[in-house]
């Protein structure tokens, strides 16, 4: 289990490094194996920063990040189990080399002792696991493959490791609609295989329905999280309601309206609870919407 406990990220601002900007503010949730957690929020809400902290690509300013109870220490051993896939698959390949070079890098780093023949078999299996035909994709240059194929090869690359968690950051946003569905089906397969997936998205795409649990982020803070059916079926926070009401348009990011109605939990007097969130029903947590600068997690 991957656990975030009041995880905070302050970026330095200004050339003299005097100021800072809190991009992620005391975010707490966990992600289990065999489950998809979707992290939803509009552009700039801090989703990628959370993904990058989990992947050790940027430091955690405050709070703790643990994998199976142990503090995360990014390094070779950690990356055996936790890997990321990002929005733009093209940027992960060197156009000069064949796309399968990404597999050779894994072999060099993790499995130098595996004989060539066995390695080739493992690669083929991983490629089939991502619903690609090895004959059609291996030995090709990146420009000869589609974005969806390149994206799936990166997932196959991750599968060559003893993967337990995959951070998928906007992986379908650059894909066309039909390829998008293929990649989402693949995530469903991975979940069936026991992997944990953090599915980061800026829109209420189909992917959100794959998720057992949903975390709604706004300006670096969680406004609502819990079982997907509860969060979407019975949204408590006005921001979540606005988000659900705004009709998602294909390929266009939505921006929820800024005006917020009052929230039921303020009237009930609740704050505190789980990381400042109120438990509205079992497995469903909401931030108070009526605090100054609503949507923030109370200290
Ligand atoms: N390296 C950085 N330095 C300073 N600010 C950053 C950096 N990366 C992201 N930010 C800021 O942090 C906020 C959250 O960014 P990000 O995590 O990329 O959001 P999202 O993925 O939800 O769009 C944004 O306001 C962004 O401008
Ligand atoms: Mg992002």
Short mmCIF file of N, CA and C and ligand atoms in Angstrom, two decimals, residues 47-48 169-170, ligand 2:
data_model
loop_
_atom_site.label_atom_id
_atom_site.label_comp_id
_atom_site.label_asym_id
_atom_site.label_seq_id
_atom_site.Cartn_x
_atom_site.Cartn_y
_atom_site.Cartn_z
N UNK A 47 -1.81 17.80 -9.44
CA UNK A 47 -1.86 16.35 -9.69
C UNK A 47 -0.49 15.79 -10.08
N UNK A 48 0.14 16.42 -11.07
CA UNK A 48 1.44 15.89 -11.51
C UNK A 48 2.48 16.01 -10.42
N UNK A 169 -0.04 9.35 -15.51
CA UNK A 169 -0.35 10.78 -15.49
C UNK A 169 -0.85 11.25 -16.85
N UNK A 170 -2.15 11.43 -16.97
CA UNK A 170 -2.79 11.92 -18.20
C UNK A 170 -2.38 11.06 -19.41
MG1 LIG B 2 -0.23 17.55 -14.83
#
